[in-house]
Amino acid sequence: MNENVTISTTCPYCGVGCGVLATNKPDGTISVEGDQSHPANLGRLCSKGSALADTIGLDGRLLHPQINGQQTSWDEALDAVATGFQKVIDEHGPDAVAFYVSGQLLTEDYYVANKLMKGFIGSANIDTNSRLCMSSAAAGYKRAFGSDSVPCSYEDLEKADLIVIEGSNTAWCHPVVYQRISKAKQDNPNLKIIVIDPRKTATCDIADLHLSLKPGTDATLFNGLLRYLNHSDVIDWDFVNHHTEGFSDALLSAQDSDLNVVHVAQTCELGSHDVELFFQLFADTEKVVTLYSQGVNQSSSGTDNSNSIINCHLATGRIGKLGMGPFSITGQPNAMGGREVGGLSNQLAAHMELENLKHHDLVSRFWNTDNLASTAGAKAVDIFNDVASGKIKAIWIMATNPVVTLPDADKVRAALQACELVAVSDCEQNTDTTACADILLPALAWGEKCGTVTNSERRISRQRNILAHPGEAEEDWWIISQVAEKLGFKEQFNYASSADIFREHAALSGFENDGKRDFDISGLATLSDEQYHQLQPIQWPVTTANPQGTERLFTDKQFFTPTGKAQFIAITPRPPVNATNEDYPLVLNTGRVRDQWHTMTRTARSAKLNGHIPEPFVEIHPLDAEKWSVEQGALAQVDSLWGTLLARVQITDTQRVGSIFVPMHWNKQTASLSRVDAVVNPVVDPISGQPEFKHTPVKIKTYQAVWHGFILSRTRLTLPDTHYCVSIKGEQFWRYELAGDATIDNYSAWAKQQIGQEGEWLEFADQTAQRFRAGMIKHDLLDAVVFVAPNHELPTRTWLSQLFTESPLSDESRSNLLAGKPGANQPDVGALVCACFGVGENTIKDAISCGAAKSIEDIGKQLKAGTNCGSCIPEIKKLFS
Ligand code: SF4
């Protein structure tokens, strides 16, 4: 290849679904930039998307099929899956097997997996990790509209005069949508933004009002709003009377609880003035979008929370019009595609219903099967409960890591370890879940695979491949089809390409539809291979009558219920299932950080992305830190009835008193004891089955380690199984954060055991005081440092990390090495703020303090920080305060 080859594709991370231009260069490297022509991002990318090229590489990839840890041929591995599943089905019936799939799969992969399990194996035991992120929103839409239809487009956010962001740290979790909102606010001074979230997150940076409500009181707040709207006489009676049903019951429920402003404020632990202001703004503003996400969904009342929001939009007729609507934003790149093909265990394909006889007959005829499942299968948490109880004896997990992400995750691991047959398709060799597998099936990764995804605004976009298939890795749809063939269904799974599958999926959506079902992309059912290859982003429905797609749903005020009317749902707010108590007095909330994605299998490959937040942490309010005697920067142990974790303490008043926050990302591959979902209670919403990740009663205490330390090493190390060990890939080095509860008798010997001793060795040791520092220099380059202390007060790692790029290591750096801090003339950039340009906190602070930078724009001009993805702008703003 002598010239650049560029393809347009989509980012594989969050549900924003940004378009990416990926270029394969003659030197074999890949570069990425935002696709200006993609309507979701118009050229923007966040820090994660911008770092996609860093995550490509074959180190750690699963490249060959394996059975019991031994490499084997595709034929043998596929045979083993098919015969293993068939044996269980023959002996125990189809409900004794299950698939657990993922919002990371492409729609074509998802379609084939769902078709095999529901259509031919004859069980609906297929569920997806999207269950964990948006199933409550899907259930809420279905109850209200008769269909799982997201009514809005991103454009509505730009046309609104009020955006209510509920239960979403959009700035970190959907950064490009946040940037669009932020820009809209700059362009429209009338736009007001209200953030409803127990935590004061980076999203609050653009908020006119932040309601830090008590965890689990969302439905009370919105029931109160419904009552207020009624009292304020802003009900759209024409819409309510002609296009909805159930308003009086919903209102009665809201009034039953006597939800006046004062009562709402007391229940939600908010100021009455703030509640009144929110209600008033909502009542007085016609163009309102409520944007909601995991904070609403990940609750034992997630579906009710969702309907309490929708009720307020129905009552005011603010739906199906420009700049308004209840807008659930999905966590994963293809959560929506999964919903479209029926990836949830209670759905049939193409938004049809398992228990609807007409739908059953229609799909049976379309797929030419007489074995279509007719009742809902087990949902995610129940699938693993059934594995634990032995009811499910064979499971195939695709593109997901449930040992890290399911609540009560230790139980999930134990269940898989005891399961008769566990097959895992993945692109990674080593994950917490592949460690439990009997059969490993190598799948393609981003940049290699090819198909479609649907983002949060119903926009279908192509993912295209720019890299060849590495090793023996294959498309997921191919792997599933091969197993289907071995199970005897060759004819029905005889696909030659993802285009073949897409055409079938599109044809099914339009089959005997006649406008009766919301999901209809029959306008794409006859695409040629070339047209599929060239397919431009388009929002469904797409029919022959409407070939350009659909920006907004329900513009005609017709809904997909039997009466054609939208349904109000009467909501009686319920508290979270497990309340705090004397033994477990704090509420644990979980979520994401800015620069990592899910279980870090890809993003942790990027040194840039690891620089922002390198270690697992627990955020706690200063009053709680004092009460429970935990110090800033120390290690804390967090316990619940279900499990334990260790994390670094961050004391911050952005946390509510009584609540702590721990991110979801760290796992056994990156941290020895920091899987937060091992601590999370396995409670689910009774309708959606979505777990209550946002509310687990816990306690916290300081972790009393005998010693604390860190190692920075130019080469990757195999470290002893210390109680606390976090490994972090850096720029030209690996960083290990350590703490142990066993005394080390000879630090020098221990250090040499860890990093070797073939080089110039510098050392300071005070064994009695448990203080040790050593450095090793090879060929005038820093090779490794080891620092140990009796407590967590160790030098900052940033300056020492910078030395790995110094060639040769300067005399000044050598002489300051064991002090662990720079000399007067040496810069220390400080903790990373801007991941795109590697700009540290100290550099920004210096620019501010010397008067050179007076604004964010000045920082951008002088240091470039914040000028690419913009994800760090809220943090830069904080440095000015
Ligand atoms: S916002 Fe970031 S993570 Fe999400 S799709 Fe866009 S680039 Fe990817």
Tab-separated table of N, CA and C in Angstrom, residues 624-723:
chain	number	residue	atom	x	y	z
A	624	ASP	N	-18.428	12.886	55.625
A	624	ASP	CA	-18.397	11.421	55.753
A	624	ASP	C	-16.966	10.925	55.929
A	625	ALA	N	-16.023	11.585	55.234
A	625	ALA	CA	-14.624	11.173	55.370
A	625	ALA	C	-14.180	11.329	56.826
A	626	GLU	N	-14.612	12.422	57.415
A	626	GLU	CA	-14.246	12.655	58.816
A	626	GLU	C	-14.935	11.626	59.716
A	627	LYS	N	-16.204	11.423	59.443
A	627	LYS	CA	-16.981	10.498	60.280
A	627	LYS	C	-16.400	9.082	60.236
A	628	TRP	N	-15.977	8.654	59.063
A	628	TRP	CA	-15.499	7.275	58.922
A	628	TRP	C	-13.974	7.208	58.885
A	629	SER	N	-13.335	8.326	59.226
A	629	SER	CA	-11.875	8.388	59.401
A	629	SER	C	-11.111	7.891	58.176
A	630	VAL	N	-11.487	8.390	57.010
A	630	VAL	CA	-10.694	8.052	55.823
A	630	VAL	C	-10.038	9.322	55.300
A	631	GLU	N	-8.801	9.201	54.869
A	631	GLU	CA	-8.002	10.370	54.467
A	631	GLU	C	-7.893	10.472	52.954
A	632	GLN	N	-7.779	11.683	52.487
A	632	GLN	CA	-7.520	11.927	51.074
A	632	GLN	C	-6.268	11.156	50.633
A	633	GLY	N	-6.386	10.396	49.565
A	633	GLY	CA	-5.236	9.691	48.999
A	633	GLY	C	-4.931	8.357	49.659
A	634	ALA	N	-5.596	8.075	50.777
A	634	ALA	CA	-5.374	6.769	51.422
A	634	ALA	C	-6.175	5.695	50.674
A	635	LEU	N	-5.928	4.453	51.034
A	635	LEU	CA	-6.746	3.381	50.459
A	635	LEU	C	-7.902	3.084	51.401
A	636	ALA	N	-9.073	2.881	50.819
A	636	ALA	CA	-10.237	2.554	51.634
A	636	ALA	C	-10.774	1.200	51.220
A	637	GLN	N	-11.366	0.532	52.187
A	637	GLN	CA	-12.055	-0.730	51.913
A	637	GLN	C	-13.553	-0.453	51.978
A	638	VAL	N	-14.255	-0.821	50.927
A	638	VAL	CA	-15.706	-0.641	50.884
A	638	VAL	C	-16.342	-2.024	50.908
A	639	ASP	N	-17.239	-2.231	51.874
A	639	ASP	CA	-17.889	-3.542	52.025
A	639	ASP	C	-19.395	-3.412	51.911
A	640	SER	N	-19.988	-4.406	51.284
A	640	SER	CA	-21.447	-4.540	51.341
A	640	SER	C	-21.740	-5.964	51.771
A	641	LEU	N	-23.011	-6.309	51.812
A	641	LEU	CA	-23.364	-7.703	52.139
A	641	LEU	C	-22.894	-8.650	51.044
A	642	TRP	N	-22.556	-8.097	49.841
A	642	TRP	CA	-22.252	-8.962	48.703
A	642	TRP	C	-20.764	-9.065	48.389
A	643	GLY	N	-19.978	-8.077	48.792
A	643	GLY	CA	-18.554	-8.149	48.443
A	643	GLY	C	-17.749	-6.983	48.985
A	644	THR	N	-16.491	-6.950	48.551
A	644	THR	CA	-15.509	-5.999	49.093
A	644	THR	C	-14.679	-5.421	47.954
A	645	LEU	N	-14.253	-4.175	48.093
A	645	LEU	CA	-13.287	-3.620	47.135
A	645	LEU	C	-12.338	-2.681	47.856
A	646	LEU	N	-11.220	-2.400	47.174
A	646	LEU	CA	-10.267	-1.403	47.648
A	646	LEU	C	-10.168	-0.302	46.601
A	647	ALA	N	-10.094	0.943	47.074
A	647	ALA	CA	-9.977	2.070	46.131
A	647	ALA	C	-9.337	3.250	46.842
A	648	ARG	N	-8.781	4.143	46.043
A	648	ARG	CA	-8.106	5.338	46.563
A	648	ARG	C	-9.154	6.376	46.960
A	649	VAL	N	-8.995	6.992	48.113
A	649	VAL	CA	-10.004	7.942	48.606
A	649	VAL	C	-9.841	9.313	47.935
A	650	GLN	N	-10.960	9.816	47.431
A	650	GLN	CA	-11.019	11.191	46.903
A	650	GLN	C	-12.080	11.917	47.715
A	651	ILE	N	-11.666	12.876	48.488
A	651	ILE	CA	-12.640	13.620	49.292
A	651	ILE	C	-13.116	14.821	48.480
A	652	THR	N	-14.430	14.930	48.332
A	652	THR	CA	-14.960	16.002	47.482
A	652	THR	C	-16.374	16.380	47.917
A	653	ASP	N	-16.628	17.679	47.897
A	653	ASP	CA	-17.988	18.092	48.258
A	653	ASP	C	-18.944	18.010	47.065
A	654	THR	N	-18.486	17.428	45.959
A	654	THR	CA	-19.427	17.170	44.864
A	654	THR	C	-20.282	15.932	45.168
A	655	GLN	N	-19.885	15.210	46.181
A	655	GLN	CA	-20.629	14.031	46.621
A	655	GLN	C	-21.685	14.460	47.650
A	656	ARG	N	-22.836	13.834	47.653
A	656	ARG	CA	-23.811	14.093	48.724
A	656	ARG	C	-23.324	13.473	50.020
A	657	VAL	N	-23.695	14.073	51.142
A	657	VAL	CA	-23.428	13.427	52.433
A	657	VAL	C	-24.236	12.124	52.459
A	658	GLY	N	-23.596	11.047	52.868
A	658	GLY	CA	-24.307	9.764	52.967
A	658	GLY	C	-24.160	8.895	51.735
A	659	SER	N	-23.524	9.429	50.672
A	659	SER	CA	-23.346	8.639	49.442
A	659	SER	C	-21.877	8.599	49.057
A	660	ILE	N	-21.467	7.518	48.469
A	660	ILE	CA	-20.119	7.449	47.894
A	660	ILE	C	-20.245	6.997	46.446
A	661	PHE	N	-19.195	7.253	45.676
A	661	PHE	CA	-19.207	6.880	44.254
A	661	PHE	C	-17.938	6.101	43.931
A	662	VAL	N	-18.105	4.975	43.226
A	662	VAL	CA	-16.957	4.184	42.754
A	662	VAL	C	-17.197	3.857	41.278
A	663	PRO	N	-16.201	4.077	40.399
A	663	PRO	CA	-16.412	3.776	38.976
A	663	PRO	C	-16.443	2.279	38.684
A	664	MET	N	-17.028	1.958	37.517
A	664	MET	CA	-17.317	0.550	37.192
A	664	MET	C	-16.175	-0.183	36.491
A	665	HIS	N	-15.101	0.517	36.101
A	665	HIS	CA	-14.197	-0.025	35.087
A	665	HIS	C	-13.192	-1.078	35.540
A	666	TRP	N	-12.660	-0.937	36.755
A	666	TRP	CA	-11.511	-1.761	37.103
A	666	TRP	C	-11.917	-3.211	37.332
A	667	ASN	N	-11.022	-4.103	37.020
A	667	ASN	CA	-11.319	-5.544	37.041
A	667	ASN	C	-10.037	-6.284	37.373
A	668	LYS	N	-10.122	-7.582	37.407
A	668	LYS	CA	-8.981	-8.393	37.853
A	668	LYS	C	-7.739	-8.206	36.975
A	669	GLN	N	-7.958	-7.836	35.704
A	669	GLN	CA	-6.804	-7.672	34.806
A	669	GLN	C	-6.053	-6.374	35.095
A	670	THR	N	-6.724	-5.409	35.690
A	670	THR	CA	-6.101	-4.104	35.922
A	670	THR	C	-5.951	-3.769	37.404
A	671	ALA	N	-6.695	-4.439	38.263
A	671	ALA	CA	-6.621	-4.142	39.701
A	671	ALA	C	-7.019	-5.397	40.474
A	672	SER	N	-6.262	-5.688	41.535
A	672	SER	CA	-6.465	-6.984	42.194
A	672	SER	C	-7.808	-7.087	42.918
A	673	LEU	N	-8.294	-5.989	43.494
A	673	LEU	CA	-9.510	-6.101	44.309
A	673	LEU	C	-10.353	-4.826	44.191
A	674	SER	N	-10.729	-4.476	42.982
A	674	SER	CA	-11.443	-3.203	42.803
A	674	SER	C	-12.630	-3.326	41.854
A	675	ARG	N	-13.200	-4.526	41.753
A	675	ARG	CA	-14.399	-4.709	40.913
A	675	ARG	C	-15.608	-4.222	41.692
A	676	VAL	N	-16.121	-3.072	41.308
A	676	VAL	CA	-17.203	-2.515	42.122
A	676	VAL	C	-18.455	-3.390	42.074
A	677	ASP	N	-18.664	-4.082	40.940
A	677	ASP	CA	-19.904	-4.856	40.853
A	677	ASP	C	-19.895	-6.110	41.728
A	678	ALA	N	-18.739	-6.437	42.277
A	678	ALA	CA	-18.717	-7.504	43.289
A	678	ALA	C	-19.408	-7.024	44.561
A	679	VAL	N	-19.513	-5.697	44.708
A	679	VAL	CA	-20.099	-5.105	45.915
A	679	VAL	C	-21.584	-4.767	45.707
A	680	VAL	N	-21.981	-4.599	44.442
A	680	VAL	CA	-23.337	-4.097	44.137
A	680	VAL	C	-24.416	-5.148	44.401
A	681	ASN	N	-25.523	-4.683	44.996
A	681	ASN	CA	-26.631	-5.633	45.309
A	681	ASN	C	-27.335	-6.116	44.030
A	682	PRO	N	-27.718	-7.396	44.014
A	682	PRO	CA	-28.336	-7.952	42.793
A	682	PRO	C	-29.852	-7.732	42.761
A	683	VAL	N	-30.247	-6.489	42.982
A	683	VAL	CA	-31.668	-6.146	42.987
A	683	VAL	C	-32.026	-5.622	41.604
A	684	VAL	N	-33.221	-5.978	41.096
A	684	VAL	CA	-33.588	-5.513	39.752
A	684	VAL	C	-34.959	-4.858	39.738
A	685	ASP	N	-35.193	-4.068	38.706
A	685	ASP	CA	-36.520	-3.495	38.462
A	685	ASP	C	-37.457	-4.643	38.083
A	686	PRO	N	-38.651	-4.718	38.700
A	686	PRO	CA	-39.527	-5.874	38.437
A	686	PRO	C	-40.030	-5.945	37.002
A	687	ILE	N	-40.057	-4.829	36.294
A	687	ILE	CA	-40.561	-4.841	34.917
A	687	ILE	C	-39.420	-5.016	33.926
A	688	SER	N	-38.409	-4.187	34.052
A	688	SER	CA	-37.331	-4.208	33.040
A	688	SER	C	-36.243	-5.226	33.364
A	689	GLY	N	-36.127	-5.611	34.615
A	689	GLY	CA	-35.029	-6.517	35.002
A	689	GLY	C	-33.690	-5.810	35.098
A	690	GLN	N	-33.699	-4.467	35.026
A	690	GLN	CA	-32.429	-3.730	35.094
A	690	GLN	C	-31.958	-3.630	36.548
A	691	PRO	N	-30.678	-3.893	36.788
A	691	PRO	CA	-30.173	-3.875	38.169
A	691	PRO	C	-30.098	-2.472	38.780
A	692	GLU	N	-30.157	-2.468	40.096
A	692	GLU	CA	-30.102	-1.205	40.860
A	692	GLU	C	-28.638	-0.867	41.174
A	693	PHE	N	-27.900	-0.512	40.126
A	693	PHE	CA	-26.471	-0.207	40.319
A	693	PHE	C	-26.241	1.065	41.120
A	694	LYS	N	-27.261	1.902	41.211
A	694	LYS	CA	-27.048	3.218	41.819
A	694	LYS	C	-27.326	3.226	43.312
A	695	HIS	N	-27.663	2.078	43.892
A	695	HIS	CA	-28.036	2.137	45.312
A	695	HIS	C	-27.742	0.821	46.021
A	696	THR	N	-26.558	0.731	46.609
A	696	THR	CA	-26.226	-0.438	47.441
A	696	THR	C	-25.766	0.068	48.809
A	697	PRO	N	-26.346	-0.420	49.888
A	697	PRO	CA	-25.860	-0.014	51.218
A	697	PRO	C	-24.463	-0.590	51.476
A	698	VAL	N	-23.552	0.279	51.889
A	698	VAL	CA	-22.159	-0.141	52.125
A	698	VAL	C	-21.604	0.537	53.370
A	699	LYS	N	-20.440	0.058	53.780
A	699	LYS	CA	-19.676	0.760	54.814
A	699	LYS	C	-18.266	0.976	54.277
A	700	ILE	N	-17.554	1.904	54.897
A	700	ILE	CA	-16.206	2.233	54.420
A	700	ILE	C	-15.255	2.352	55.613
A	701	LYS	N	-14.030	1.919	55.413
A	701	LYS	CA	-13.000	2.136	56.433
A	701	LYS	C	-11.648	2.231	55.728
A	702	THR	N	-10.666	2.753	56.458
A	702	THR	CA	-9.322	2.817	55.892
A	702	THR	C	-8.775	1.406	55.774
A	703	TYR	N	-8.150	1.133	54.664
A	703	TYR	CA	-7.474	-0.159	54.512
A	703	TYR	C	-6.097	-0.033	55.164
A	704	GLN	N	-5.890	-0.822	56.196
A	704	GLN	CA	-4.655	-0.716	56.985
A	704	GLN	C	-3.579	-1.601	56.380
A	705	ALA	N	-2.918	-1.070	55.377
A	705	ALA	CA	-1.831	-1.835	54.755
A	705	ALA	C	-0.578	-1.719	55.626
A	706	VAL	N	0.282	-2.732	55.574
A	706	VAL	CA	1.562	-2.679	56.292
A	706	VAL	C	2.522	-1.763	55.521
A	707	TRP	N	2.424	-1.801	54.215
A	707	TRP	CA	3.272	-0.938	53.389
A	707	TRP	C	2.514	-0.487	52.141
A	708	HIS	N	2.962	0.657	51.628
A	708	HIS	CA	2.405	1.198	50.378
A	708	HIS	C	3.568	1.429	49.418
A	709	GLY	N	3.317	1.373	48.155
A	709	GLY	CA	4.426	1.619	47.239
A	709	GLY	C	3.974	1.749	45.805
A	710	PHE	N	4.933	2.037	44.948
A	710	PHE	CA	4.668	1.997	43.511
A	710	PHE	C	5.935	1.644	42.769
A	711	ILE	N	5.754	1.070	41.619
A	711	ILE	CA	6.873	0.769	40.721
A	711	ILE	C	6.550	1.398	39.368
A	712	LEU	N	7.533	2.044	38.781
A	712	LEU	CA	7.428	2.470	37.378
A	712	LEU	C	8.510	1.712	36.632
A	713	SER	N	8.131	1.053	35.557
A	713	SER	CA	9.107	0.198	34.876
A	713	SER	C	8.960	0.318	33.362
A	714	ARG	N	10.098	0.376	32.689
A	714	ARG	CA	10.050	0.481	31.228
A	714	ARG	C	9.456	-0.790	30.617
A	715	THR	N	9.645	-1.924	31.269
A	715	THR	CA	9.066	-3.171	30.746
A	715	THR	C	7.896	-3.610	31.627
A	716	ARG	N	7.005	-4.356	31.023
A	716	ARG	CA	5.839	-4.846	31.767
A	716	ARG	C	6.295	-5.925	32.742
A	717	LEU	N	5.808	-5.896	33.960
A	717	LEU	CA	6.273	-6.829	34.985
A	717	LEU	C	5.186	-7.817	35.368
A	718	THR	N	5.638	-8.953	35.892
A	718	THR	CA	4.693	-9.858	36.545
A	718	THR	C	4.883	-9.639	38.037
A	719	LEU	N	3.856	-9.167	38.662
A	719	LEU	CA	4.015	-8.784	40.075
A	719	LEU	C	3.397	-9.806	41.009
A	720	PRO	N	3.872	-9.822	42.242
A	720	PRO	CA	3.274	-10.739	43.209
A	720	PRO	C	1.833	-10.332	43.491
A	721	ASP	N	1.059	-11.247	43.978
A	721	ASP	CA	-0.349	-11.016	44.225
A	721	ASP	C	-0.525	-10.227	45.524
A	722	THR	N	-0.105	-8.957	45.499
A	722	THR	CA	-0.287	-8.146	46.717
A	722	THR	C	-1.755	-7.802	46.864
A	723	HIS	N	-2.129	-7.417	48.085
A	723	HIS	CA	-3.545	-7.210	48.358
A	723	HIS	C	-4.111	-6.120	47.454
